[in-house]
CSV table of C-alpha atoms in Angstrom, one decimal:
chain,number,residue,atom,x,y,z
A,1,MET,CA,-92.0,-57.4,154.3
A,2,ASN,CA,-88.7,-58.1,156.1
A,3,ARG,CA,-88.3,-56.7,159.6
A,4,ILE,CA,-85.6,-54.0,160.0
A,5,MET,CA,-83.3,-54.4,162.9
A,6,LEU,CA,-82.1,-51.3,164.7
A,7,TYR,CA,-78.6,-51.1,166.2
A,8,GLN,CA,-76.8,-48.5,168.4
A,9,ASP,CA,-73.1,-48.2,168.7
A,10,ASP,CA,-72.9,-45.5,171.3
A,11,ALA,CA,-75.5,-44.1,173.7
A,12,CYS,CA,-73.7,-40.8,174.0
A,13,GLY,CA,-75.2,-37.9,172.1
A,14,PHE,CA,-78.7,-39.2,172.2
A,15,THR,CA,-81.9,-37.7,173.7
A,16,GLY,CA,-84.3,-40.1,175.4
A,17,VAL,CA,-88.0,-39.8,174.4
A,18,SER,CA,-90.8,-41.4,176.4
A,19,ASN,CA,-92.3,-44.5,174.9
A,20,VAL,CA,-95.7,-43.3,176.0
A,21,PHE,CA,-95.2,-40.1,174.1
A,22,ILE,CA,-94.3,-42.0,170.9
A,23,ASP,CA,-97.1,-44.5,171.3
A,24,SER,CA,-99.9,-42.3,172.5
A,25,TYR,CA,-99.2,-38.6,171.9
A,26,MET,CA,-97.1,-38.4,168.7
A,27,LYS,CA,-99.8,-39.6,166.3
A,28,ASP,CA,-102.1,-36.6,166.8
A,29,ALA,CA,-99.5,-33.8,166.9
A,30,ASN,CA,-98.7,-31.7,163.9
A,31,ASP,CA,-95.3,-30.9,162.5
A,32,ALA,CA,-94.6,-27.8,164.5
A,33,GLN,CA,-95.9,-29.3,167.8
A,34,LEU,CA,-93.6,-32.4,167.4
A,35,LYS,CA,-90.5,-30.3,166.5
A,36,ILE,CA,-91.0,-27.9,169.5
A,37,TYR,CA,-91.6,-30.8,172.0
A,38,LEU,CA,-88.6,-32.8,170.8
A,39,TYR,CA,-86.4,-29.8,170.8
A,40,LEU,CA,-87.5,-29.0,174.4
A,41,ILE,CA,-86.5,-32.5,175.5
A,42,ARG,CA,-83.1,-32.1,173.8
A,43,MET,CA,-82.4,-28.7,175.5
A,44,PHE,CA,-83.7,-30.0,178.8
A,45,SER,CA,-81.4,-33.0,178.8
A,46,ALA,CA,-78.5,-30.7,178.0
A,47,ASN,CA,-79.6,-28.3,180.8
A,48,MET,CA,-79.7,-25.4,178.3
A,49,SER,CA,-82.2,-22.5,178.1
A,50,VAL,CA,-84.4,-21.6,175.2
A,51,SER,CA,-86.4,-18.7,173.9
A,52,ILE,CA,-89.5,-18.3,171.7
A,53,SER,CA,-87.6,-16.4,169.0
A,54,ASP,CA,-84.8,-18.9,168.9
A,55,MET,CA,-87.2,-21.8,168.4
A,56,ALA,CA,-89.1,-19.9,165.7
A,57,ASP,CA,-85.9,-19.1,163.8
A,58,LYS,CA,-84.5,-22.7,164.1
A,59,PHE,CA,-87.6,-24.3,162.7
A,60,ASN,CA,-88.7,-21.5,160.3
A,61,HIS,CA,-91.9,-21.0,162.2
A,62,THR,CA,-93.5,-17.8,163.5
A,63,GLU,CA,-93.3,-17.0,167.2
A,64,LYS,CA,-97.1,-17.5,167.2
A,65,ASP,CA,-96.6,-21.0,165.9
A,66,VAL,CA,-94.2,-21.8,168.7
A,67,ILE,CA,-96.5,-20.4,171.4
A,68,ARG,CA,-99.5,-22.2,170.0
A,69,SER,CA,-97.5,-25.5,170.0
A,70,LEU,CA,-96.4,-24.9,173.6
A,71,GLN,CA,-100.0,-24.2,174.6
A,72,TYR,CA,-101.1,-27.4,172.8
A,73,TRP,CA,-98.7,-29.5,174.8
A,74,GLU,CA,-99.9,-27.7,178.0
A,75,ARG,CA,-103.4,-28.7,177.2
A,76,MET,CA,-102.2,-32.3,176.7
A,77,LYS,CA,-100.8,-32.0,180.2
A,78,ILE,CA,-97.2,-33.0,179.4
A,79,LEU,CA,-95.7,-29.6,180.2
A,80,SER,CA,-96.8,-26.5,182.0
A,81,LEU,CA,-95.9,-22.9,181.4
A,82,GLU,CA,-94.9,-20.1,183.7
A,83,TYR,CA,-95.7,-16.4,182.8
A,84,ASP,CA,-94.7,-13.0,184.0
A,85,GLU,CA,-97.1,-10.2,184.7
A,86,GLY,CA,-97.0,-9.2,181.0
A,87,LYS,CA,-98.1,-12.8,180.1
A,88,ASN,CA,-94.8,-13.6,178.5
A,89,ILE,CA,-93.6,-17.2,178.9
A,90,THR,CA,-90.7,-17.3,181.4
A,91,GLY,CA,-90.5,-21.0,182.2
A,92,ILE,CA,-91.4,-24.4,180.9
A,93,ARG,CA,-91.9,-27.5,183.2
A,94,LEU,CA,-91.8,-30.8,181.4
A,95,GLN,CA,-94.0,-33.6,182.8
A,96,ALA,CA,-94.1,-37.4,182.2
A,97,PRO,CA,-96.6,-38.4,179.5
A,98,LEU,CA,-99.2,-40.8,180.7
A,99,ALA,CA,-101.6,-43.2,178.8
A,100,ASN,CA,-104.7,-45.0,179.8
A,101,ASN,CA,-105.4,-48.7,179.3
A,102,ASN,CA,-106.6,-48.0,175.7
A,103,GLY,CA,-103.3,-46.4,174.8
A,104,GLU,CA,-104.8,-42.9,174.6
A,105,PRO,CA,-103.3,-39.9,176.3
A,106,ALA,CA,-104.3,-39.8,180.0
A,107,ILE,CA,-104.9,-36.2,180.8
A,108,LYS,CA,-103.9,-35.5,184.4
A,109,PRO,CA,-104.0,-32.3,186.5
A,110,LEU,CA,-101.1,-29.9,186.0
A,111,ALA,CA,-98.6,-29.6,188.8
A,112,PRO,CA,-98.9,-26.2,190.6
A,113,ILE,CA,-96.9,-23.4,189.1
A,114,VAL,CA,-95.5,-20.6,191.2
A,115,SER,CA,-96.7,-17.1,190.0
A,116,MET,CA,-98.3,-18.5,186.9
A,117,VAL,CA,-100.6,-16.1,185.1
A,118,PRO,CA,-103.0,-18.0,182.9
A,119,MET,CA,-103.2,-16.9,179.3
A,120,PRO,CA,-106.5,-16.8,177.3
A,121,SER,CA,-107.2,-20.1,175.6
A,122,SER,CA,-104.6,-22.0,177.6
A,123,GLU,CA,-107.2,-24.1,179.5
A,124,ASN,CA,-109.5,-26.7,178.0
A,125,THR,CA,-112.4,-27.1,180.4
A,126,SER,CA,-116.2,-27.0,179.9
A,127,SER,CA,-116.4,-23.9,182.1
A,128,SER,CA,-113.8,-21.9,180.0
A,129,ILE,CA,-114.8,-21.7,176.3
A,130,ARG,CA,-112.2,-20.5,173.9
A,131,THR,CA,-112.9,-17.9,171.3
A,132,ALA,CA,-111.7,-18.7,167.8
A,133,PRO,CA,-109.1,-16.2,166.5
A,134,GLU,CA,-110.0,-13.7,163.8
A,135,LYS,CA,-109.2,-14.8,160.2
A,136,PRO,CA,-106.2,-12.8,158.8
A,137,SER,CA,-106.2,-11.2,155.4
A,138,TYR,CA,-103.5,-13.2,153.7
A,139,SER,CA,-101.7,-11.3,150.9
A,140,ALA,CA,-100.9,-12.8,147.5
A,141,ASP,CA,-97.2,-13.1,148.5
A,142,GLN,CA,-98.1,-15.0,151.7
A,143,LEU,CA,-100.4,-17.4,149.7
A,144,ARG,CA,-97.6,-18.2,147.3
A,145,THR,CA,-95.1,-18.7,150.2
A,146,TYR,CA,-97.4,-20.9,152.1
A,147,LYS,CA,-98.3,-23.0,149.1
A,148,ASP,CA,-94.6,-23.8,148.6
A,149,LYS,CA,-94.4,-25.4,152.1
A,150,GLU,CA,-94.6,-29.2,151.9
A,151,GLU,CA,-97.0,-29.7,154.8
A,152,ILE,CA,-99.5,-27.1,153.5
A,153,SER,CA,-99.2,-28.3,150.0
A,154,GLU,CA,-100.2,-31.8,151.1
A,155,MET,CA,-103.1,-30.3,153.1
A,156,LEU,CA,-104.4,-28.5,150.0
A,157,CYS,CA,-104.1,-31.7,148.0
A,158,ILE,CA,-106.2,-33.5,150.6
A,159,ALA,CA,-108.8,-30.8,150.6
A,160,GLU,CA,-109.0,-30.9,146.8
A,161,GLN,CA,-109.4,-34.7,146.8
A,162,TYR,CA,-112.3,-34.5,149.3
A,163,LEU,CA,-114.0,-31.5,147.7
A,164,GLY,CA,-113.5,-32.8,144.1
A,165,LYS,CA,-112.3,-29.4,142.8
A,166,THR,CA,-109.4,-27.0,142.5
A,167,LEU,CA,-109.3,-24.7,145.5
A,168,SER,CA,-110.1,-21.1,144.9
A,169,PRO,CA,-108.1,-18.3,146.6
A,170,SER,CA,-110.9,-18.0,149.1
A,171,ASP,CA,-110.8,-21.7,149.8
A,172,LEU,CA,-107.0,-21.5,150.2
A,173,LYS,CA,-107.3,-18.8,152.8
A,174,SER,CA,-109.8,-20.9,154.7
A,175,ILE,CA,-107.5,-23.9,154.8
A,176,LEU,CA,-104.6,-21.7,155.9
A,177,TYR,CA,-106.8,-20.2,158.6
A,178,ILE,CA,-107.8,-23.6,159.8
A,179,HIS,CA,-104.2,-24.8,159.9
A,180,LEU,CA,-102.2,-21.8,161.0
A,181,GLU,CA,-104.7,-20.0,163.3
A,182,LEU,CA,-106.8,-22.9,164.6
A,183,GLY,CA,-103.8,-25.2,164.8
A,184,TYR,CA,-105.3,-28.1,162.8
A,185,SER,CA,-102.9,-30.9,161.8
A,186,MET,CA,-103.2,-32.8,158.6
A,187,ASP,CA,-105.0,-35.7,160.4
A,188,MET,CA,-107.4,-33.2,162.0
A,189,LEU,CA,-108.1,-31.6,158.7
A,190,ASP,CA,-108.8,-35.1,157.2
A,191,THR,CA,-111.2,-35.8,160.1
A,192,LEU,CA,-112.9,-32.4,159.6
A,193,LEU,CA,-113.4,-32.8,155.9
A,194,GLU,CA,-114.7,-36.4,156.3
A,195,TYR,CA,-117.1,-35.3,159.0
A,196,CYS,CA,-118.5,-32.4,156.8
A,197,LEU,CA,-118.8,-34.5,153.6
A,198,GLU,CA,-120.7,-37.2,155.5
A,199,ARG,CA,-123.3,-34.6,156.2
A,200,GLY,CA,-123.4,-33.5,152.5
A,201,LYS,CA,-121.6,-30.2,153.2
A,202,LYS,CA,-118.9,-29.2,150.7
A,203,GLU,CA,-119.1,-25.4,151.2
A,204,MET,CA,-115.9,-24.1,152.6
A,205,ARG,CA,-117.8,-21.6,154.8
A,206,TYR,CA,-119.5,-24.6,156.5
A,207,ILE,CA,-116.2,-26.4,156.9
A,208,GLU,CA,-114.6,-23.3,158.4
A,209,LYS,CA,-117.4,-22.7,160.8
A,210,THR,CA,-117.3,-26.3,162.0
A,211,ALA,CA,-113.5,-26.0,162.5
A,212,MET,CA,-114.1,-22.9,164.6
A,213,GLY,CA,-116.8,-24.7,166.6
A,214,TRP,CA,-114.4,-27.5,167.4
A,215,TYR,CA,-111.7,-25.1,168.4
A,216,GLU,CA,-114.0,-23.2,170.8
A,217,GLN,CA,-115.0,-26.6,172.4
A,218,GLY,CA,-111.3,-27.3,173.0
A,219,ILE,CA,-111.1,-30.1,170.5
A,220,ASP,CA,-107.4,-30.3,169.4
A,221,THR,CA,-106.8,-34.0,168.5
A,222,VAL,CA,-108.4,-36.6,166.2
A,223,ALA,CA,-109.4,-38.6,169.3
A,224,GLN,CA,-111.2,-35.6,170.8
A,225,ALA,CA,-112.9,-34.8,167.5
A,226,LYS,CA,-114.2,-38.4,167.1
A,227,ALA,CA,-115.3,-38.4,170.7
A,228,GLY,CA,-117.1,-35.1,170.1
A,229,ILE,CA,-118.8,-36.4,167.0
A,230,SER,CA,-120.2,-39.4,168.8
A,231,LYS,CA,-121.4,-37.1,171.6
A,232,TYR,CA,-123.3,-34.9,169.3
A,233,ASP,CA,-125.7,-37.6,168.3
A,234,LYS,CA,-128.8,-37.5,166.2
A,235,THR,CA,-130.7,-35.7,169.0
A,236,ILE,CA,-128.4,-32.7,169.1
A,237,TYR,CA,-128.5,-32.2,165.3
A,238,SER,CA,-132.2,-32.8,165.1
A,239,VAL,CA,-132.8,-29.9,167.5
A,240,MET,CA,-130.2,-27.7,165.8
A,241,LYS,CA,-132.0,-28.3,162.5
A,242,ALA,CA,-135.4,-27.6,164.0
A,243,LEU,CA,-134.1,-24.2,165.2
A,244,GLY,CA,-132.7,-23.5,161.7
A,245,LYS,CA,-129.1,-23.8,162.9
A,246,ASN,CA,-126.3,-25.2,160.6
A,247,GLY,CA,-122.8,-26.2,161.5
A,248,ALA,CA,-121.3,-27.8,164.6
A,249,PRO,CA,-123.1,-26.8,167.8
A,250,THR,CA,-121.3,-24.6,170.3
A,251,ALA,CA,-120.7,-25.8,173.8
A,252,LYS,CA,-123.5,-23.5,175.1
A,253,GLU,CA,-126.0,-24.8,172.5
A,254,VAL,CA,-125.2,-28.4,173.6
A,255,ASP,CA,-125.7,-27.4,177.2
A,256,TYR,CA,-129.2,-26.0,176.3
A,257,ILE,CA,-130.2,-29.2,174.5
A,258,ASN,CA,-128.9,-31.4,177.3
A,259,LYS,CA,-130.8,-29.3,179.8
A,260,TRP,CA,-134.1,-29.7,177.8
A,261,THR,CA,-133.7,-33.5,177.3
A,262,GLY,CA,-131.9,-34.2,180.6
A,263,SER,CA,-132.8,-32.1,183.6
A,264,PHE,CA,-136.2,-31.0,182.1
A,265,GLY,CA,-136.9,-34.4,180.8
A,266,PHE,CA,-138.9,-33.3,177.8
A,267,SER,CA,-139.7,-35.7,174.9
A,268,MET,CA,-138.6,-34.8,171.4
A,269,ASP,CA,-142.1,-33.9,170.2
A,270,VAL,CA,-142.4,-31.3,173.0
A,271,ILE,CA,-139.0,-29.9,172.1
A,272,PHE,CA,-139.9,-29.8,168.4
A,273,GLU,CA,-143.2,-28.0,169.2
A,274,CYS,CA,-141.2,-25.4,171.1
A,275,CYS,CA,-138.7,-25.1,168.2
A,276,GLU,CA,-141.5,-24.6,165.7
A,277,ARG,CA,-142.9,-21.7,167.8
A,278,THR,CA,-139.5,-20.2,168.3
A,279,VAL,CA,-138.7,-20.2,164.6
A,280,LEU,CA,-142.0,-18.5,163.8
A,281,ALA,CA,-141.4,-15.9,166.6
A,282,VAL,CA,-137.8,-14.8,166.3
A,283,ASP,CA,-134.9,-14.7,163.9
A,284,THR,CA,-132.1,-14.4,166.5
A,285,HIS,CA,-131.4,-15.6,170.1
A,286,ARG,CA,-133.5,-18.7,169.3
A,287,PHE,CA,-131.8,-20.9,171.9
A,288,GLU,CA,-132.5,-18.3,174.6
A,289,TYR,CA,-136.1,-17.8,173.4
A,290,ALA,CA,-136.7,-21.6,173.3
A,291,ASP,CA,-135.2,-22.0,176.7
A,292,ARG,CA,-137.7,-19.5,178.1
A,293,ILE,CA,-140.6,-21.3,176.6
A,294,LEU,CA,-139.5,-24.7,177.9
A,295,SER,CA,-138.7,-23.3,181.3
A,296,ASN,CA,-142.2,-22.0,181.5
A,297,TRP,CA,-143.7,-25.3,180.4
A,298,LYS,CA,-141.5,-27.0,183.0
A,299,GLU,CA,-143.0,-24.7,185.7
A,300,GLN,CA,-146.5,-25.5,184.5
A,301,ASN,CA,-145.7,-29.3,184.7
A,302,VAL,CA,-146.3,-29.8,181.0
A,303,ASN,CA,-145.1,-33.2,179.8
A,304,SER,CA,-146.7,-33.7,176.3
A,305,VAL,CA,-147.8,-31.7,173.3
A,306,ARG,CA,-151.4,-32.4,174.3
A,307,GLU,CA,-150.8,-30.6,177.6
A,308,VAL,CA,-149.2,-27.8,175.7
A,309,LYS,CA,-152.3,-27.4,173.7
A,310,GLU,CA,-154.4,-27.4,176.9
A,311,LEU,CA,-152.2,-24.7,178.4
A,312,ASP,CA,-152.7,-22.7,175.2
A,313,LYS,CA,-156.4,-23.0,175.6
A,314,VAL,CA,-156.4,-21.9,179.2
A,315,TYR,CA,-154.3,-18.9,178.2
A,316,ARG,CA,-156.6,-17.9,175.4
A,317,ASN,CA,-159.7,-18.2,177.7
A,318,LYS,CA,-157.9,-16.1,180.3
A,319,SER,CA,-157.0,-13.5,177.8
A,320,LYS,CA,-160.5,-13.4,176.4
A,321,SER,CA,-161.9,-13.0,179.9
A,322,ASN,CA,-159.5,-10.2,180.7
A,323,ASN,CA,-160.5,-8.4,177.5
A,324,ILE,CA,-164.2,-8.6,178.4
A,325,ASN,CA,-163.5,-7.2,181.8
A,326,THR,CA,-161.3,-4.5,180.4
A,327,TYR,CA,-164.1,-3.5,177.9
A,328,ALA,CA,-166.7,-3.4,180.7
A,329,LYS,CA,-164.5,-1.2,182.9
A,330,ALA,CA,-163.9,1.1,179.9
A,331,ASN,CA,-167.6,1.6,179.4
A,332,GLN,CA,-168.0,2.7,183.0
A,333,ASN,CA,-165.0,5.1,182.7
A,334,LYS,CA,-166.1,8.7,182.2
A,335,PHE,CA,-163.0,9.2,180.1
A,336,ASN,CA,-163.9,6.3,177.7
A,337,GLN,CA,-163.9,8.7,174.8
A,338,PHE,CA,-160.1,8.3,174.7
A,339,PRO,CA,-158.8,5.3,172.8
A,340,GLN,CA,-158.0,2.2,174.9
A,341,HIS,CA,-154.8,0.5,174.0
A,342,ASP,CA,-154.5,-3.3,174.1
A,343,TYR,CA,-150.8,-4.0,173.9
A,344,ASP,CA,-149.6,-7.4,172.8
A,345,PHE,CA,-146.7,-7.9,175.2
A,346,GLU,CA,-145.7,-11.2,173.6
A,347,ALA,CA,-145.3,-9.4,170.3
A,348,LEU,CA,-143.2,-6.7,172.0
A,349,GLU,CA,-141.0,-9.4,173.5
A,350,ARG,CA,-140.5,-10.9,170.1
A,351,ASP,CA,-139.6,-7.6,168.6
A,352,ILE,CA,-137.0,-6.9,171.3
A,353,LEU,CA,-135.4,-10.3,170.8
A,354,SER,CA,-135.3,-10.0,167.1
A,355,ASN,CA,-133.4,-6.7,167.4
């Protein structure tokens, strides 16, 4: 195709946008995020003030959409927000976008903000895990209104193509939740659906849970999602499956698995042995229960399934010896006409965990 030349007659009345922003940041942002950021640059260059409500009215978004967009750009470290004691945004500080050698956004530390009060979910660090917002109850009128919006209509079309079916009202609510509440762009939804279908999962509940998992891990861009997918390799999902877990792992679950394979140094057969025992023992708190087992094996210097079996044998012999001694003492007790109770403390522990 022929190249299109661009000309400019007058530089006046134009707002400059960073080339780095266009090259590295723009591709992963959704419609609302782009509008809000470009508008901020426009108002900044004109030295004019803004408000959340004005931006919401101007672009036909909710105030929550505007705040979520601002928090997205803060996580991308190209602006920082100031808050008052009521956690209302009182100031916005724009910062120069940076990119690494691969052309990806280079996340840099935020400049210090005077009297800044952090809001929940405004940070994206491994030590601060976000909680996914609750799913709203969309009314029929809201569903009709949202379906008429061009961007949402395109997202629904993408979802139908991936899933190979017409979306039900329940499916529609899930897509709206993923887009409006979790802040997924069209590209992010495309990545999410492709990821789930590659694993043979077409159920919308699975897709929604995966989206929530990514949100809680601070994954907001396609690049982050792909990096996260490669991080959660076969080992992670093998252990998840062995513990009867479906969906994307949470950050805490990944930490557990990395601990078992990394700092503990257990082989997969030992971990699978632990998972099998855990599944047979408890229905809930399985990661916590498995971690207690593996921590005990680590203390006992267990390094193989064979050594686990030997440890079991030692435990059984010790228990048998204790029972014989208890029986002998009971026969010598003048009160042995009373029933002697032999409590199974492991069974009690399992019962407590299962509740």
